[in-house]
Each structure stands twice: as structure tokens, then as C-alpha cells.
Amino acid sequence: MIGYDRPLKPEWIYKTLQMVEAGKKPEEYYDAYNQIAVELTGKDGRRKTRTVLFRTFIYSFQEKTSVIENNILISLCKQKDYEYMKPILLAMFILDYEILKYFTQMYFKIFDPSQSVSSTALTKKMTEAYGDTEIVKRSTRAFLKTLSDFGIIEPTGTNTFHQINKSKLSAEQVSDILKLYATVKHTKQVDIQNIDKSIFAFYNIPDLSTVAHQFHTTEWEYIKGIERGLLMLH
């Protein structure tokens, strides 16, 4: 999937995943979604954000789109509170869109935590890599808006954002992101020493080997080698 052209608010995602039930048809929830995304004016805007939300957070876990199947994020949203889920939902964007993974890597190459974020500088880097296309520019704008809605940055001008201090994830949140990573990658093995850390980039996290030890035997078997730290998920 190349473009990410519609910003999504975390509360829209969370409330939708809390609401949907496995075995039901997606269209049964369209009207209810309109009540969730009340800030959006116009039927077209709501339809387009709903398409992005269902595609990333429901359909990407299943082969067919006719009936909703349960997945790790639907289960977690029914168990955990909104603040707990925000970093896990954000990780899903980076896992699902190659362009957002690249965006994240560029973001941290260009700006250190003390700097203001310039959408102009980011767009320039993104177009150098992907080409000067409208979809690249739109994806950059949309993800900056999404990061703002997730409380990672806040707008200070038309093209500038202030970086909010990174919040710290709990070991349990990191564990759930690692399980999400394995699910998306269709693997039962995760090498924490060589994992792409983009999924954690917007937060401070505890040491991964500490997390690996903490959930050893309950969530996975942790096998530590010289060049790798392998999680064998249950």
C-alpha cells in the first residue's frame, strides 16, 4: 500500500474496534462509524476515513472483506483502555504502510527532540525518495496530522510542529506491540536485536531484553544468542 491519504484520530480507531464483532458484516457498522467520526463534515470524508480504518485495522488481518474476523487489535481494544492502546494503534500504521515506516525513519534523521518539525523539510526528503507525486505529499501531510491527533506533536504554524516529550511505554505495551509485529509479519519468531525499531520510535521504551525476560514462558520462549535475541511466540 503506497499512500496514506486520510488522517485518522486514535479515538475513531479505538471506538470502532471496540464496537465491531466477529462474524458481522462491515456495512452493519457504517452508520455507527458516522456517529463516532462526528467531527468530519460531509459523507465523502467519513466514507474515505472509514475505508482507511477498516482496511488497515480489520481487512489487513484477513483474506476476505465480506465478514469481520477477530484480530489482535480488536481483542486488545475490548480489553484495554484508550490511553494504553494509542501507541499500539500507532505502531500498526508503521507496520502497514511502507511509506510511513520511511517517514518515521526520515523524521528521526532530520529532527532531534529539541527541534521544531518542518513539514516542508520532511516533504522534500519524502519526494526525493518516492518521487514528487501528489500521493507522497498527501501521505506526509496526513501522517503529520495523525501524529498530532495521537499527541506526538502539536502544530505551531502552517508548516511547523512542536515535539511533545515522548511518553514511556510499559513492558506490557511493548509486549503487545511485539506480538502485533509477529502477527503482521506472519511469524512466530521475532529477533529483538535485529527488529526494525520504527514501530517504537515515537515513544521511550524499556530495554527489549528486559521485556523479553519478563514475559519469558508466559507469552514466548526467549532464546538469547551472541548476535540475536529470539522470541518464540506461543
Coordinates of C-alpha atoms in Angstrom, one line a residue:
M1 CA 0.0 0.0 0.0
I2 CA 1.6 3.3 -1.1
G3 CA -0.5 6.2 0.0
Y4 CA -1.9 7.1 3.4
D5 CA -4.1 9.9 2.4
R6 CA -6.6 10.3 5.2
P7 CA -5.6 11.2 8.7
L8 CA -7.3 9.1 11.4
K9 CA -7.9 10.1 15.0
P10 CA -7.0 7.5 17.6
E11 CA -10.4 7.7 19.2
W12 CA -12.1 6.8 15.9
I13 CA -10.0 3.7 15.6
Y14 CA -10.3 2.7 19.2
K15 CA -14.1 3.1 19.4
T16 CA -14.6 1.3 16.1
L17 CA -12.5 -1.7 17.1
Q18 CA -14.3 -1.8 20.5
M19 CA -17.7 -1.8 18.7
V20 CA -17.2 -4.3 15.9
E21 CA -18.0 -8.0 16.4
A22 CA -16.5 -11.0 14.6
G23 CA -19.0 -12.7 12.3
K24 CA -20.8 -9.4 11.4
K25 CA -20.7 -7.7 8.0
P26 CA -18.7 -4.5 7.9
E27 CA -21.6 -2.5 6.4
E28 CA -23.6 -3.1 9.6
Y29 CA -21.2 -0.6 11.3
Y30 CA -21.1 2.2 8.7
D31 CA -23.9 4.3 10.3
A32 CA -22.3 3.8 13.8
Y33 CA -18.9 4.9 12.5
N34 CA -20.5 8.1 11.2
Q35 CA -21.6 8.8 14.8
I36 CA -18.0 8.2 16.0
A37 CA -16.3 10.4 13.4
V38 CA -18.7 13.3 14.2
E39 CA -16.0 16.0 13.6
L40 CA -16.0 15.1 9.9
T41 CA -18.4 17.1 7.8
G42 CA -19.6 15.5 4.6
K43 CA -20.4 12.0 3.7
D44 CA -17.4 11.6 1.4
G45 CA -14.9 12.5 4.2
R46 CA -16.4 10.0 6.6
R47 CA -16.5 7.2 3.9
K48 CA -12.9 7.7 3.0
T49 CA -11.6 7.7 6.6
R50 CA -13.7 4.6 7.3
T51 CA -12.2 2.9 4.2
V52 CA -8.7 3.6 5.5
L53 CA -9.6 2.5 9.1
F54 CA -11.3 -0.8 8.0
R55 CA -8.5 -1.6 5.5
T56 CA -5.7 -1.1 8.0
F57 CA -7.2 -2.3 11.3
I58 CA -9.5 -5.1 10.1
Y59 CA -9.0 -6.2 6.5
S60 CA -5.2 -6.4 6.7
F61 CA -5.5 -9.3 9.1
Q62 CA -7.9 -11.4 7.0
E63 CA -8.3 -12.7 3.4
K64 CA -11.9 -11.7 2.7
T65 CA -13.7 -8.4 3.4
S66 CA -17.2 -9.7 3.5
V67 CA -17.3 -10.6 7.2
I68 CA -15.3 -9.2 10.1
E69 CA -12.9 -11.7 11.7
N70 CA -11.4 -11.2 15.2
N71 CA -7.8 -10.0 15.3
I72 CA -5.3 -9.0 17.9
L73 CA -6.2 -5.3 17.8
I74 CA -10.0 -5.9 18.1
S75 CA -9.3 -8.1 21.1
L76 CA -7.0 -5.6 22.8
C77 CA -9.4 -2.7 22.3
K78 CA -12.1 -4.6 24.1
Q79 CA -9.7 -5.4 27.0
K80 CA -7.6 -2.3 27.4
D81 CA -8.3 1.4 27.9
Y82 CA -7.8 4.1 25.3
E83 CA -4.5 5.5 26.5
Y84 CA -3.0 2.1 26.7
M85 CA -4.0 1.3 23.1
K86 CA -2.8 4.5 21.4
P87 CA 0.9 3.5 20.9
I88 CA -0.2 0.1 19.7
L89 CA -2.5 1.6 17.1
L90 CA 0.2 4.0 16.0
A91 CA 2.6 1.0 15.6
M92 CA 0.1 -0.6 13.2
F93 CA 0.3 2.4 10.8
I94 CA 4.1 2.0 10.6
L95 CA 3.7 -1.8 10.1
D96 CA 1.0 -1.5 7.4
Y97 CA 2.4 1.3 5.3
E98 CA 5.9 1.2 3.9
I99 CA 5.8 4.9 3.2
L100 CA 5.0 5.6 6.9
K101 CA 7.9 3.5 8.0
Y102 CA 10.2 5.5 5.7
F103 CA 8.6 8.8 7.0
T104 CA 9.4 7.7 10.6
Q105 CA 13.0 6.9 9.8
M106 CA 13.4 10.3 8.0
Y107 CA 11.7 12.2 10.8
F108 CA 14.3 11.0 13.3
K109 CA 17.2 11.5 10.9
I110 CA 16.2 15.1 10.3
F111 CA 15.0 16.3 13.7
D112 CA 16.4 15.9 17.2
P113 CA 14.0 16.1 20.2
S114 CA 14.7 19.8 20.7
Q115 CA 13.9 20.9 17.2
S116 CA 10.7 22.1 15.6
V117 CA 9.3 19.7 13.0
S118 CA 9.1 21.3 9.5
S119 CA 6.6 19.6 7.1
T120 CA 8.4 21.4 4.2
A121 CA 11.7 19.6 5.1
L122 CA 10.0 16.3 5.6
T123 CA 8.1 16.5 2.3
K124 CA 11.3 17.4 0.5
K125 CA 13.0 14.2 1.8
M126 CA 10.0 12.1 1.1
T127 CA 9.7 13.3 -2.5
E128 CA 13.4 12.6 -3.0
A129 CA 12.8 9.0 -2.1
Y130 CA 9.4 8.4 -3.6
G131 CA 9.1 10.9 -6.4
D132 CA 7.4 14.3 -6.4
T133 CA 3.9 13.0 -6.6
E134 CA 0.7 14.2 -5.0
I135 CA 0.2 10.9 -3.1
V136 CA 3.6 11.4 -1.4
K137 CA 2.8 14.9 -0.3
R138 CA -0.7 14.0 0.8
S139 CA 0.7 11.0 2.8
T140 CA 3.2 13.3 4.6
R141 CA 0.5 15.8 5.4
A142 CA -1.9 13.2 6.6
F143 CA 0.5 11.4 8.8
L144 CA 1.7 14.6 10.4
K145 CA -2.0 15.4 11.2
T146 CA -2.4 11.8 12.6
L147 CA 0.8 12.3 14.8
S148 CA -0.8 15.5 16.1
D149 CA -4.0 13.7 16.9
F150 CA -2.0 11.0 18.7
G151 CA -0.4 13.6 20.9
I152 CA 3.1 13.1 19.5
I153 CA 3.4 16.7 18.0
E154 CA 1.4 19.8 18.1
P155 CA 1.0 22.4 15.3
T156 CA 2.8 25.8 15.9
G157 CA 2.2 27.2 12.4
T158 CA 1.1 26.3 8.9
N159 CA 4.1 24.1 8.3
T160 CA 5.7 23.6 11.7
F161 CA 5.1 21.4 14.7
H162 CA 6.4 21.3 18.3
Q163 CA 7.6 17.9 19.5
I164 CA 5.8 16.9 22.7
N165 CA 8.1 15.0 25.2
K166 CA 8.0 11.3 24.4
S167 CA 5.9 9.2 26.8
K168 CA 7.2 6.0 28.2
L169 CA 5.6 2.7 27.3
S170 CA 5.1 -0.1 29.8
A171 CA 6.7 -3.5 29.4
E172 CA 3.2 -4.8 28.7
Q173 CA 2.5 -2.3 25.9
V174 CA 5.9 -3.3 24.3
S175 CA 5.0 -6.9 24.6
D176 CA 1.7 -6.3 22.8
I177 CA 3.5 -4.3 20.0
L178 CA 5.9 -7.2 19.6
K179 CA 3.0 -9.7 19.3
L180 CA 1.4 -7.3 16.8
Y181 CA 4.6 -7.2 14.8
A182 CA 4.7 -11.0 14.7
T183 CA 1.1 -11.2 13.6
V184 CA 1.5 -8.7 10.8
K185 CA 4.7 -10.4 9.6
H186 CA 3.1 -13.9 9.8
T187 CA 5.8 -15.3 12.0
K188 CA 6.2 -16.9 15.4
Q189 CA 9.8 -15.8 15.7
V190 CA 10.9 -12.3 16.5
D191 CA 14.6 -11.3 16.7
I192 CA 14.5 -8.4 19.1
Q193 CA 18.2 -7.5 18.5
N194 CA 17.6 -7.0 14.7
I195 CA 14.0 -5.8 14.7
D196 CA 13.1 -2.6 12.9
K197 CA 12.6 -0.2 15.8
S198 CA 10.5 2.3 13.8
I199 CA 7.4 0.8 15.5
F200 CA 8.6 2.2 18.8
A201 CA 10.2 5.4 17.5
F202 CA 7.7 7.9 18.8
Y203 CA 8.0 6.7 22.4
N204 CA 10.6 5.8 25.1
I205 CA 10.6 2.1 25.7
P206 CA 12.1 -0.2 28.4
D207 CA 15.1 -2.3 27.3
L208 CA 13.8 -5.0 24.9
S209 CA 15.8 -7.8 26.5
T210 CA 14.3 -6.8 29.9
V211 CA 10.8 -7.1 28.4
A212 CA 11.8 -10.4 26.8
H213 CA 12.9 -11.8 30.2
Q214 CA 9.7 -10.5 31.9
F215 CA 7.3 -12.4 29.6
H216 CA 9.5 -15.4 29.1
T217 CA 7.3 -18.6 29.4
T218 CA 4.0 -16.6 29.6
E219 CA 4.0 -15.0 26.1
W220 CA 7.1 -16.6 24.5
E221 CA 10.3 -18.5 25.0
Y222 CA 13.3 -16.2 24.9
I223 CA 16.4 -17.6 23.4
K224 CA 19.4 -15.4 23.7
G225 CA 22.4 -15.8 21.4
I226 CA 25.5 -13.7 20.6
E227 CA 24.1 -11.9 17.6
R228 CA 20.4 -12.3 18.3
G229 CA 17.6 -12.4 20.9
L230 CA 14.9 -14.7 19.6
L231 CA 11.3 -14.7 20.9
M232 CA 9.5 -17.9 20.1
L233 CA 5.9 -16.9 20.5
H234 CA 3.3 -19.3 21.9

